[in-house]
Amino acid sequence: MTLAATLGSDLLRALLQGTPPGTVYALIALGFVLTYKTSGVFNLAFGAQASISAAMYYKAHTDWRWPILPALIVSVFVLAPGVGLLLERLVFRHLRTASSVAKIVVTLGLSIAVPSIFELVFQFQGVAGRTPEGIVPNGAGVYYDPFGVYPFSRNELMTMAVAVTAMLGLAALFKFSALGLQMRAVVESPRMTELNGIRADRVSALSWALSSSFAGMAGVLIAPRFNTLAAPDFFNLVVVAIAAAVLGKLVSLPRALVGGFCLGWIIALLGTFLPRWSRTQTWLRPFQENLTPSVPFLVLFGVLVFWPAIRRAREASDPLSGVDPPPSSVGSGARGASRPRFSRVIGLALLVGIGVIVFIRADTSWIFLVTQAVVMSTIYLSVTVITGLAGQISLCQGTFAAIGGFTVFQLADRHGVSVLLAAVIGAVIAAAVGAVLSLPVLRLGGVWTAVATLAFAYLFDSVLVKISWICGGGTSLLQGTRVPRPVVGPWDFADDRSFLVLTVIVFIVVAFAVTQIRSGTVGRTLSAISGSEVAAESIGISPARARVTAFAVSAFIAGLGGALLSIHQRNVNYGSNFSPFAALFWLVLVVSLGARTVQGAAQAGAAFSLFDTLILRGTFMGWILRSSKRIPEIFPINPKWRFVFFGLGTIQFARHPEGLVEHGKRQMRRRVDALRKRRTGSGGSIDDASPVSTPQPSSEPSNETDTAVVPVGETTR
Amino acid sequence: MTNVLDTQGVSKKFSGIMAVHDLSISVDAGESVGLIGPNGAGKTTFFNCVLGVLRVNAGVVRLAGDDVTEMPVHARARRGIGRTFQRIELFAESTVREHLLIAERTRRRDGGLWKDLIGRGRPRADEIAKCDEVLELLGLRDVADEPIEHLSLGQGRLVEVGRALMTDPKLLLLDEPTSGLDRQETADLAITLRAVQEHRQFAILLVEHDVEFVSSFTQRSYVLDFGQLIASGPTQDVLRDPQVRAAYLGVEEISS
């Protein structure tokens, strides 16, 4: 056979091979764009929605031995749209005026909470070894080969058939029904549509149901390909969807469709041809080995970096988008040192007291947990900087932390550098990576910062981790990434108690630095930018420069914390500590509890490591009842509940960006003030007396917002 | 006398539509100039071209003789353009004084990460004194420590003026400063602005719909219509110009 003929048949084979996944990607991209355009929600929980349908199908078909059709109907046509409707009605309808960044945080929380709720309700475990089945009997075993170059499995054929039918159905709905017309109108401009007497709410609810079924269908179809039912793996799907949608410029459904197909083909083409090139170009190997996971991230990252015009896609779409009242800003310096000094002293004394008791009385496992809590609190301070101060959502904090951990492993284990020095070097490297990464990300801002950092995190996860000089490569798989404990002069930190002291010192130093930055020039500058970027620029602030600083500082802290965590565990443990999905939970935890204060970070750290043992296993209850035997029956509670609690906790973030704890405190303070006022008889509170009401993000824009209130935050430009 | 602002043949196109066409204006140090015209005349577009929010398609923008056409917004701000916003833009959750403090810091390019870390990032007495001086001038001394959520719209606008003043502007661009204000507030604003301008000696370029405000406040005016300059000169004369009346005030006579 001649070379040309081989090339031709290879090409054809790659295209045929890429088509079935391409149709699924297209399906996901369609659903994603549909929600994004009808409700303005950049739905990162899309993968979670796909995963629960896939899990439901597995549960019904494999566990309960239902026939295929009813299992499919329940999972794709009942559960999926139901979840979509619920999310729209209970969550996103009330967040319509929230900023896009706040909405994205809520979807992150949901992508952690939703699969956990499902698993709790149906007692489902998405562990490895439970191979999902397709929607035709014997789908992976029977092949058809229509062109003589690539045999399609029955699963693949069915996938294409179902996906294409769904797409045609959507097209028909849009083209021929009144509802489709309304939906198209809402896509153009929800406000304009409402002014024409169509209830955008209802249309948006419907499109949520529709897109959710698309997600569900994609989940069921792709599960056999993925060979997994674990929620984190499905989270990748949303990145694939965004990549496909971005290829389609995020504005039109047909283009998203084409983008999905292109992605499928690109992956298959590279899968066919890369192995040949990498024979001579060895640096291509890591890419070749992890192709399917890495291509979407490469594409997405590339597009975001080289084509920043993409971010204007939505802003330009709704001519009436300026009508909405401005959303409250996400990040800001926490003001209000009005807390009385004595309550602060009491709090501190209590903390020190507990610390001393832990230090003296606790056994090894408690010391371990407390140390972990302190280290995690340090890492969470990096979220305080980037989200609390700069108002940016970074989803690659885990990657920065991993860079710190791996640096310590490389330098200390392989080159014999002192461990603490290696930790600092790791933090510096992380800071440098953060600064460089922020350069392209800066021009994007808002939702796109989140997406670009997510793409980077997955790029690191799927490609860079496998490179020897970064993360150890082949040998580390067998030996683990060993990290020694430091010895400084007379102190040997191999002892857990002394290491706890070290971590507490590091936490205090970092926390002090963060408060200094917050009250200093950098903090004020960042607070000004997140308050109003145009106004900040108008007084000569360069937002780009300020954000590079914020990213670098945040990455430094994360790197330092990651190094400490690895030293603590004596191993980097990348998969369980720093994977993108694990890092998602960090962000969710911190923003639910309070992203703006050191206290919030500390509480998040404590919640991460102690919530399960202390609360859910009933230990705390046992202490109150003074007997471990009298702990009520409901304990131990399934640890998944914490994903549910904190995942759903993000919903309030959109309304009260200061976090649960801080919000609770403010409410309490307000009530105490009111009570005190009533006692002294001076009448209503200050808020009642002031001429203008505070701008509260409300679901219904009220008339007074237009005239009286000083609007705060960004307007449309 | 050097021009604070000088534009030569500035043009801006939006997908084929000429929003601003070949506009050349100049503002001298210390004077107040109006920029008026009906809705959609291109006033805001021109403003944004001067500020650097929009890049011009053609033409040159000079600030105190220096070509700033290619500079970003913040660089122009540092060279002496201050501004206020039609729809107020303040920093959420900051007090009035904090607005001025950050502007002062930015102007002096004082401070950075290292200074913050060694604890020298907190506001110093001399900075606070300087802010309070401006607050006094604007009559905002009483609300200096209030969060901006508690302010009235008129006060909010004055905070914007104060914030811009802290950057020591040579030229202050006011984008419809009276929008949303009632008669009394408008009158107060005019008095305050004039007093401040006398005290600090900066030029003002004013985009405004309120004819009374413009005629009382500015010496000269430029009139735009459909992106083109249709008249310029002393404000009183310009407002009497029949072409201007036709375009801007409507064809019918207005008794005033």
PDB file of N, CA, C and O in Angstrom, chain A residues 322 326 332 335 513 516-517 519-522 524-525 528 532 534-542 553 596 692 694 710-713 715, chain B residues 74 77-78 83 85 87-93 98 102-103 105-106 110 113 116-117 119 121-123 147-149 151-152 163 167:
ATOM      1  N   GLY A 322     -27.740  46.609  30.999  1.00  0.00           N
ATOM      2  CA  GLY A 322     -27.415  47.681  31.934  1.00  0.00           C
ATOM      3  C   GLY A 322     -28.563  48.074  32.844  1.00  0.00           C
ATOM      4  O   GLY A 322     -28.389  48.856  33.773  1.00  0.00           O
ATOM      5  N   PRO A 326     -26.601  47.069  39.796  1.00  0.00           N
ATOM      6  CA  PRO A 326     -25.276  46.460  39.822  1.00  0.00           C
ATOM      7  C   PRO A 326     -25.152  45.446  40.950  1.00  0.00           C
ATOM      8  O   PRO A 326     -25.692  45.660  42.033  1.00  0.00           O
ATOM      9  N   SER A 332     -13.435  42.239  48.916  1.00  0.00           N
ATOM     10  CA  SER A 332     -13.278  43.562  49.495  1.00  0.00           C
ATOM     11  C   SER A 332     -12.538  43.433  50.798  1.00  0.00           C
ATOM     12  O   SER A 332     -12.509  42.380  51.411  1.00  0.00           O
ATOM     13  N   ARG A 335     -14.064  45.541  56.584  1.00  0.00           N
ATOM     14  CA  ARG A 335     -14.001  46.669  57.483  1.00  0.00           C
ATOM     15  C   ARG A 335     -14.699  46.298  58.770  1.00  0.00           C
ATOM     16  O   ARG A 335     -15.237  45.226  58.933  1.00  0.00           O
ATOM     17  N   ALA A 513       0.860  38.590  57.851  1.00  0.00           N
ATOM     18  CA  ALA A 513       1.195  39.207  56.564  1.00  0.00           C
ATOM     19  C   ALA A 513      -0.065  39.549  55.791  1.00  0.00           C
ATOM     20  O   ALA A 513      -0.185  40.631  55.191  1.00  0.00           O
ATOM     21  N   GLN A 516      -1.680  42.568  57.193  1.00  0.00           N
ATOM     22  CA  GLN A 516      -0.894  43.753  56.831  1.00  0.00           C
ATOM     23  C   GLN A 516      -1.184  44.181  55.406  1.00  0.00           C
ATOM     24  O   GLN A 516      -1.356  45.360  55.121  1.00  0.00           O
ATOM     25  N   ILE A 517      -1.224  43.189  54.512  1.00  0.00           N
ATOM     26  CA  ILE A 517      -1.490  43.506  53.104  1.00  0.00           C
ATOM     27  C   ILE A 517      -2.888  44.092  52.967  1.00  0.00           C
ATOM     28  O   ILE A 517      -3.110  45.075  52.265  1.00  0.00           O
ATOM     29  N   SER A 519      -4.675  45.784  55.097  1.00  0.00           N
ATOM     30  CA  SER A 519      -4.844  47.152  55.562  1.00  0.00           C
ATOM     31  C   SER A 519      -3.855  48.103  54.903  1.00  0.00           C
ATOM     32  O   SER A 519      -3.929  49.304  55.100  1.00  0.00           O
ATOM     33  N   GLY A 520      -2.960  47.569  54.091  1.00  0.00           N
ATOM     34  CA  GLY A 520      -1.973  48.413  53.447  1.00  0.00           C
ATOM     35  C   GLY A 520      -2.362  48.838  52.037  1.00  0.00           C
ATOM     36  O   GLY A 520      -3.515  48.691  51.626  1.00  0.00           O
ATOM     37  N   THR A 521      -1.390  49.352  51.317  1.00  0.00           N
ATOM     38  CA  THR A 521      -1.657  49.893  49.987  1.00  0.00           C
ATOM     39  C   THR A 521      -2.201  48.835  49.025  1.00  0.00           C
ATOM     40  O   THR A 521      -3.166  49.075  48.309  1.00  0.00           O
ATOM     41  N   VAL A 522      -1.558  47.650  49.042  1.00  0.00           N
ATOM     42  CA  VAL A 522      -1.977  46.614  48.092  1.00  0.00           C
ATOM     43  C   VAL A 522      -3.426  46.215  48.350  1.00  0.00           C
ATOM     44  O   VAL A 522      -4.236  46.112  47.422  1.00  0.00           O
ATOM     45  N   ARG A 524      -5.805  47.932  49.829  1.00  0.00           N
ATOM     46  CA  ARG A 524      -6.721  49.017  49.478  1.00  0.00           C
ATOM     47  C   ARG A 524      -6.879  49.126  47.967  1.00  0.00           C
ATOM     48  O   ARG A 524      -7.971  49.377  47.452  1.00  0.00           O
ATOM     49  N   THR A 525      -5.758  48.921  47.270  1.00  0.00           N
ATOM     50  CA  THR A 525      -5.819  48.985  45.812  1.00  0.00           C
ATOM     51  C   THR A 525      -6.724  47.881  45.269  1.00  0.00           C
ATOM     52  O   THR A 525      -7.598  48.130  44.438  1.00  0.00           O
ATOM     53  N   ALA A 528     -10.268  48.587  45.991  1.00  0.00           N
ATOM     54  CA  ALA A 528     -10.799  49.593  45.076  1.00  0.00           C
ATOM     55  C   ALA A 528     -11.153  48.970  43.740  1.00  0.00           C
ATOM     56  O   ALA A 528     -12.228  49.216  43.177  1.00  0.00           O
ATOM     57  N   SER A 532     -14.867  48.964  42.125  1.00  0.00           N
ATOM     58  CA  SER A 532     -15.210  49.489  40.806  1.00  0.00           C
ATOM     59  C   SER A 532     -13.941  49.615  39.994  1.00  0.00           C
ATOM     60  O   SER A 532     -13.098  50.465  40.271  1.00  0.00           O
ATOM     61  N   VAL A 534     -13.456  50.521  36.826  1.00  0.00           N
ATOM     62  CA  VAL A 534     -13.315  51.742  36.019  1.00  0.00           C
ATOM     63  C   VAL A 534     -12.905  52.917  36.882  1.00  0.00           C
ATOM     64  O   VAL A 534     -12.079  53.738  36.480  1.00  0.00           O
ATOM     65  N   ALA A 535     -13.489  52.994  38.076  1.00  0.00           N
ATOM     66  CA  ALA A 535     -13.143  54.104  38.961  1.00  0.00           C
ATOM     67  C   ALA A 535     -11.698  53.981  39.422  1.00  0.00           C
ATOM     68  O   ALA A 535     -10.982  54.979  39.512  1.00  0.00           O
ATOM     69  N   ALA A 536     -11.268  52.751  39.701  1.00  0.00           N
ATOM     70  CA  ALA A 536      -9.884  52.554  40.132  1.00  0.00           C
ATOM     71  C   ALA A 536      -8.925  53.011  39.038  1.00  0.00           C
ATOM     72  O   ALA A 536      -7.940  53.689  39.302  1.00  0.00           O
ATOM     73  N   GLU A 537      -9.250  52.642  37.792  1.00  0.00           N
ATOM     74  CA  GLU A 537      -8.396  53.074  36.685  1.00  0.00           C
ATOM     75  C   GLU A 537      -8.383  54.589  36.557  1.00  0.00           C
ATOM     76  O   GLU A 537      -7.365  55.186  36.227  1.00  0.00           O
ATOM     77  N   SER A 538      -9.516  55.198  36.849  1.00  0.00           N
ATOM     78  CA  SER A 538      -9.629  56.641  36.646  1.00  0.00           C
ATOM     79  C   SER A 538      -8.756  57.420  37.625  1.00  0.00           C
ATOM     80  O   SER A 538      -8.507  58.604  37.413  1.00  0.00           O
ATOM     81  N   ILE A 539      -8.302  56.800  38.705  1.00  0.00           N
ATOM     82  CA  ILE A 539      -7.376  57.516  39.584  1.00  0.00           C
ATOM     83  C   ILE A 539      -5.948  57.004  39.408  1.00  0.00           C
ATOM     84  O   ILE A 539      -5.077  57.289  40.216  1.00  0.00           O
ATOM     85  N   GLY A 540      -5.700  56.253  38.345  1.00  0.00           N
ATOM     86  CA  GLY A 540      -4.327  55.881  38.016  1.00  0.00           C
ATOM     87  C   GLY A 540      -3.888  54.517  38.490  1.00  0.00           C
ATOM     88  O   GLY A 540      -2.722  54.172  38.390  1.00  0.00           O
ATOM     89  N   ILE A 541      -4.832  53.721  39.008  1.00  0.00           N
ATOM     90  CA  ILE A 541      -4.476  52.364  39.422  1.00  0.00           C
ATOM     91  C   ILE A 541      -4.426  51.465  38.193  1.00  0.00           C
ATOM     92  O   ILE A 541      -5.320  51.508  37.355  1.00  0.00           O
ATOM     93  N   SER A 542      -3.372  50.666  38.091  1.00  0.00           N
ATOM     94  CA  SER A 542      -3.310  49.695  37.008  1.00  0.00           C
ATOM     95  C   SER A 542      -3.830  48.363  37.524  1.00  0.00           C
ATOM     96  O   SER A 542      -3.166  47.700  38.311  1.00  0.00           O
ATOM     97  N   VAL A 553       1.145  36.632  45.307  1.00  0.00           N
ATOM     98  CA  VAL A 553       1.086  36.464  46.760  1.00  0.00           C
ATOM     99  C   VAL A 553       0.265  35.228  47.116  1.00  0.00           C
ATOM    100  O   VAL A 553       0.660  34.397  47.930  1.00  0.00           O
ATOM    101  N   ARG A 596     -13.129  36.534  53.429  1.00  0.00           N
ATOM    102  CA  ARG A 596     -12.500  37.839  53.570  1.00  0.00           C
ATOM    103  C   ARG A 596     -11.613  37.969  54.791  1.00  0.00           C
ATOM    104  O   ARG A 596     -10.845  38.903  54.888  1.00  0.00           O
ATOM    105  N   VAL A 692     -30.841  57.257  52.766  1.00  0.00           N
ATOM    106  CA  VAL A 692     -30.841  56.306  51.666  1.00  0.00           C
ATOM    107  C   VAL A 692     -30.719  54.900  52.224  1.00  0.00           C
ATOM    108  O   VAL A 692     -30.006  54.679  53.190  1.00  0.00           O
ATOM    109  N   THR A 694     -29.480  50.995  52.093  1.00  0.00           N
ATOM    110  CA  THR A 694     -28.309  50.313  51.570  1.00  0.00           C
ATOM    111  C   THR A 694     -28.712  49.517  50.339  1.00  0.00           C
ATOM    112  O   THR A 694     -29.770  48.908  50.323  1.00  0.00           O
ATOM    113  N   VAL A 710     -27.052  55.161  46.093  1.00  0.00           N
ATOM    114  CA  VAL A 710     -25.771  55.293  45.429  1.00  0.00           C
ATOM    115  C   VAL A 710     -25.391  53.919  44.915  1.00  0.00           C
ATOM    116  O   VAL A 710     -25.142  53.010  45.688  1.00  0.00           O
ATOM    117  N   PRO A 711     -25.382  53.740  43.614  1.00  0.00           N
ATOM    118  CA  PRO A 711     -25.062  52.406  43.122  1.00  0.00           C
ATOM    119  C   PRO A 711     -23.586  52.113  43.323  1.00  0.00           C
ATOM    120  O   PRO A 711     -22.746  52.981  43.146  1.00  0.00           O
ATOM    121  N   VAL A 712     -23.332  50.898  43.692  1.00  0.00           N
ATOM    122  CA  VAL A 712     -21.974  50.490  44.004  1.00  0.00           C
ATOM    123  C   VAL A 712     -21.582  49.384  43.061  1.00  0.00           C
ATOM    124  O   VAL A 712     -22.381  48.517  42.761  1.00  0.00           O
ATOM    125  N   GLY A 713     -20.379  49.415  42.608  1.00  0.00           N
ATOM    126  CA  GLY A 713     -19.893  48.302  41.807  1.00  0.00           C
ATOM    127  C   GLY A 713     -19.840  48.657  40.340  1.00  0.00           C
ATOM    128  O   GLY A 713     -20.001  49.812  39.950  1.00  0.00           O
ATOM    129  N   THR A 715     -20.612  49.124  36.528  1.00  0.00           N
ATOM    130  CA  THR A 715     -21.713  49.236  35.596  1.00  0.00           C
ATOM    131  C   THR A 715     -21.230  48.638  34.296  1.00  0.00           C
ATOM    132  O   THR A 715     -20.069  48.298  34.158  1.00  0.00           O
TER     133      THR A 715
ATOM    134  N   HIS B  74      -5.224  54.184  32.974  1.00  0.00           N
ATOM    135  CA  HIS B  74      -4.584  54.548  34.234  1.00  0.00           C
ATOM    136  C   HIS B  74      -3.347  55.419  34.019  1.00  0.00           C
ATOM    137  O   HIS B  74      -3.035  56.276  34.835  1.00  0.00           O
ATOM    138  N   ALA B  77      -4.580  58.841  33.535  1.00  0.00           N
ATOM    139  CA  ALA B  77      -5.013  59.382  34.822  1.00  0.00           C
ATOM    140  C   ALA B  77      -3.813  59.923  35.588  1.00  0.00           C
ATOM    141  O   ALA B  77      -3.877  60.974  36.212  1.00  0.00           O
ATOM    142  N   ARG B  78      -2.694  59.203  35.508  1.00  0.00           N
ATOM    143  CA  ARG B  78      -1.502  59.645  36.232  1.00  0.00           C
ATOM    144  C   ARG B  78      -0.916  60.910  35.647  1.00  0.00           C
ATOM    145  O   ARG B  78      -0.191  61.629  36.304  1.00  0.00           O
ATOM    146  N   ARG B  83     -11.710  62.221  36.638  1.00  0.00           N
ATOM    147  CA  ARG B  83     -13.054  62.153  36.069  1.00  0.00           C
ATOM    148  C   ARG B  83     -14.089  61.800  37.128  1.00  0.00           C
ATOM    149  O   ARG B  83     -13.775  61.280  38.188  1.00  0.00           O
ATOM    150  N   PHE B  85     -18.241  60.020  37.154  1.00  0.00           N
ATOM    151  CA  PHE B  85     -19.042  59.137  36.315  1.00  0.00           C
ATOM    152  C   PHE B  85     -20.501  59.572  36.303  1.00  0.00           C
ATOM    153  O   PHE B  85     -21.011  60.066  37.317  1.00  0.00           O
ATOM    154  N   ARG B  87     -23.054  57.539  36.015  1.00  0.00           N
ATOM    155  CA  ARG B  87     -23.658  56.642  36.974  1.00  0.00           C
ATOM    156  C   ARG B  87     -22.581  56.356  38.013  1.00  0.00           C
ATOM    157  O   ARG B  87     -21.560  55.757  37.702  1.00  0.00           O
ATOM    158  N   ILE B  88     -22.817  56.813  39.215  1.00  0.00           N
ATOM    159  CA  ILE B  88     -21.744  56.892  40.205  1.00  0.00           C
ATOM    160  C   ILE B  88     -20.975  55.582  40.382  1.00  0.00           C
ATOM    161  O   ILE B  88     -21.557  54.513  40.448  1.00  0.00           O
ATOM    162  N   GLU B  89     -19.655  55.715  40.386  1.00  0.00           N
ATOM    163  CA  GLU B  89     -18.783  54.557  40.580  1.00  0.00           C
ATOM    164  C   GLU B  89     -17.945  54.776  41.830  1.00  0.00           C
ATOM    165  O   GLU B  89     -16.967  55.512  41.807  1.00  0.00           O
ATOM    166  N   LEU B  90     -18.368  54.153  42.910  1.00  0.00           N
ATOM    167  CA  LEU B  90     -17.576  54.262  44.129  1.00  0.00           C
ATOM    168  C   LEU B  90     -17.105  52.877  44.544  1.00  0.00           C
ATOM    169  O   LEU B  90     -17.572  51.872  44.031  1.00  0.00           O
ATOM    170  N   PHE B  91     -16.159  52.843  45.475  1.00  0.00           N
ATOM    171  CA  PHE B  91     -15.622  51.568  45.926  1.00  0.00           C
ATOM    172  C   PHE B  91     -16.510  51.023  47.036  1.00  0.00           C
ATOM    173  O   PHE B  91     -16.598  51.610  48.117  1.00  0.00           O
ATOM    174  N   ALA B  92     -17.131  49.903  46.774  1.00  0.00           N
ATOM    175  CA  ALA B  92     -18.039  49.311  47.750  1.00  0.00           C
ATOM    176  C   ALA B  92     -17.310  49.072  49.069  1.00  0.00           C
ATOM    177  O   ALA B  92     -16.138  48.731  49.087  1.00  0.00           O
ATOM    178  N   GLU B  93     -18.016  49.264  50.152  1.00  0.00           N
ATOM    179  CA  GLU B  93     -17.503  48.931  51.476  1.00  0.00           C
ATOM    180  C   GLU B  93     -16.267  49.720  51.880  1.00  0.00           C
ATOM    181  O   GLU B  93     -15.492  49.281  52.715  1.00  0.00           O
ATOM    182  N   GLU B  98     -11.458  56.737  52.932  1.00  0.00           N
ATOM    183  CA  GLU B  98     -10.663  55.690  52.287  1.00  0.00           C
ATOM    184  C   GLU B  98     -10.597  55.869  50.770  1.00  0.00           C
ATOM    185  O   GLU B  98      -9.598  55.535  50.139  1.00  0.00           O
ATOM    186  N   ILE B 102      -6.775  56.112  49.024  1.00  0.00           N
ATOM    187  CA  ILE B 102      -6.209  55.239  48.005  1.00  0.00           C
ATOM    188  C   ILE B 102      -5.779  56.061  46.782  1.00  0.00           C
ATOM    189  O   ILE B 102      -4.761  55.765  46.150  1.00  0.00           O
ATOM    190  N   ALA B 103      -6.542  57.114  46.496  1.00  0.00           N
ATOM    191  CA  ALA B 103      -6.154  57.975  45.381  1.00  0.00           C
ATOM    192  C   ALA B 103      -4.839  58.677  45.675  1.00  0.00           C
ATOM    193  O   ALA B 103      -3.960  58.787  44.817  1.00  0.00           O
ATOM    194  N   ARG B 105      -2.455  57.641  47.710  1.00  0.00           N
ATOM    195  CA  ARG B 105      -1.393  56.643  47.627  1.00  0.00           C
ATOM    196  C   ARG B 105      -0.985  56.389  46.186  1.00  0.00           C
ATOM    197  O   ARG B 105       0.182  56.292  45.861  1.00  0.00           O
ATOM    198  N   THR B 106      -2.011  56.246  45.342  1.00  0.00           N
ATOM    199  CA  THR B 106      -1.729  55.935  43.948  1.00  0.00           C
ATOM    200  C   THR B 106      -0.969  57.082  43.293  1.00  0.00           C
ATOM    201  O   THR B 106      -0.042  56.868  42.517  1.00  0.00           O
ATOM    202  N   ASP B 110       3.340  55.542  46.253  1.00  0.00           N
ATOM    203  CA  ASP B 110       4.018  55.243  47.494  1.00  0.00           C
ATOM    204  C   ASP B 110       3.469  53.930  48.013  1.00  0.00           C
ATOM    205  O   ASP B 110       2.277  53.739  48.079  1.00  0.00           O
ATOM    206  N   LEU B 113       4.053  46.001  48.068  1.00  0.00           N
ATOM    207  CA  LEU B 113       3.961  44.801  48.877  1.00  0.00           C
ATOM    208  C   LEU B 113       4.909  44.842  50.083  1.00  0.00           C
ATOM    209  O   LEU B 113       4.514  44.558  51.209  1.00  0.00           O
ATOM    210  N   ASP B 116       3.908  47.189  52.805  1.00  0.00           N
ATOM    211  CA  ASP B 116       2.757  46.650  53.537  1.00  0.00           C
ATOM    212  C   ASP B 116       3.219  45.618  54.558  1.00  0.00           C
ATOM    213  O   ASP B 116       2.762  45.583  55.696  1.00  0.00           O
ATOM    214  N   LEU B 117       4.138  44.761  54.112  1.00  0.00           N
ATOM    215  CA  LEU B 117       4.544  43.640  54.963  1.00  0.00           C
ATOM    216  C   LEU B 117       5.298  44.104  56.208  1.00  0.00           C
ATOM    217  O   LEU B 117       5.177  43.500  57.261  1.00  0.00           O
ATOM    218  N   GLY B 119       4.632  46.717  57.674  1.00  0.00           N
ATOM    219  CA  GLY B 119       3.704  47.463  58.513  1.00  0.00           C
ATOM    220  C   GLY B 119       3.674  48.959  58.235  1.00  0.00           C
ATOM    221  O   GLY B 119       3.197  49.743  59.038  1.00  0.00           O
ATOM    222  N   GLY B 121       2.105  50.206  55.599  1.00  0.00           N
ATOM    223  CA  GLY B 121       1.044  50.439  54.627  1.00  0.00           C
ATOM    224  C   GLY B 121      -0.172  51.134  55.221  1.00  0.00           C
ATOM    225  O   GLY B 121      -1.071  51.546  54.505  1.00  0.00           O
ATOM    226  N   ARG B 122      -0.199  51.250  56.528  1.00  0.00           N
ATOM    227  CA  ARG B 122      -1.368  51.878  57.144  1.00  0.00           C
ATOM    228  C   ARG B 122      -1.359  53.382  56.902  1.00  0.00           C
ATOM    229  O   ARG B 122      -0.306  53.978  56.737  1.00  0.00           O
ATOM    230  N   PRO B 123      -2.544  53.999  56.887  1.00  0.00           N
ATOM    231  CA  PRO B 123      -2.612  55.428  56.615  1.00  0.00           C
ATOM    232  C   PRO B 123      -1.823  56.238  57.641  1.00  0.00           C
ATOM    233  O   PRO B 123      -1.919  55.987  58.840  1.00  0.00           O
ATOM    234  N   PRO B 147     -19.486  54.758  55.651  1.00  0.00           N
ATOM    235  CA  PRO B 147     -19.416  53.956  54.432  1.00  0.00           C
ATOM    236  C   PRO B 147     -20.271  54.623  53.357  1.00  0.00           C
ATOM    237  O   PRO B 147     -21.275  55.273  53.684  1.00  0.00           O
ATOM    238  N   ILE B 148     -19.865  54.500  52.099  1.00  0.00           N
ATOM    239  CA  ILE B 148     -20.537  55.272  51.056  1.00  0.00           C
ATOM    240  C   ILE B 148     -21.989  54.841  50.847  1.00  0.00           C
ATOM    241  O   ILE B 148     -22.765  55.544  50.222  1.00  0.00           O
ATOM    242  N   GLU B 149     -22.354  53.666  51.388  1.00  0.00           N
ATOM    243  CA  GLU B 149     -23.745  53.235  51.258  1.00  0.00           C
ATOM    244  C   GLU B 149     -24.703  54.209  51.952  1.00  0.00           C
ATOM    245  O   GLU B 149     -25.881  54.273  51.629  1.00  0.00           O
ATOM    246  N   LEU B 151     -24.513  57.489  51.950  1.00  0.00           N
ATOM    247  CA  LEU B 151     -24.509  58.836  51.394  1.00  0.00           C
ATOM    248  C   LEU B 151     -25.683  59.076  50.458  1.00  0.00           C
ATOM    249  O   LEU B 151     -26.259  58.150  49.903  1.00  0.00           O
ATOM    250  N   SER B 152     -26.009  60.347  50.282  1.00  0.00           N
ATOM    251  CA  SER B 152     -26.981  60.696  49.244  1.00  0.00           C
ATOM    252  C   SER B 152     -26.242  60.745  47.913  1.00  0.00           C
ATOM    253  O   SER B 152     -25.011  60.723  47.865  1.00  0.00           O
ATOM    254  N   ARG B 163     -12.136  62.298  45.194  1.00  0.00           N
ATOM    255  CA  ARG B 163     -11.221  61.228  44.824  1.00  0.00           C
ATOM    256  C   ARG B 163     -10.369  61.655  43.632  1.00  0.00           C
ATOM    257  O   ARG B 163      -9.157  61.445  43.605  1.00  0.00           O
ATOM    258  N   THR B 167      -5.737  63.119  42.984  1.00  0.00           N
ATOM    259  CA  THR B 167      -4.716  62.766  42.002  1.00  0.00           C
ATOM    260  C   THR B 167      -4.080  64.012  41.406  1.00  0.00           C
ATOM    261  O   THR B 167      -3.282  63.917  40.494  1.00  0.00           O
TER     262      THR B 167
END
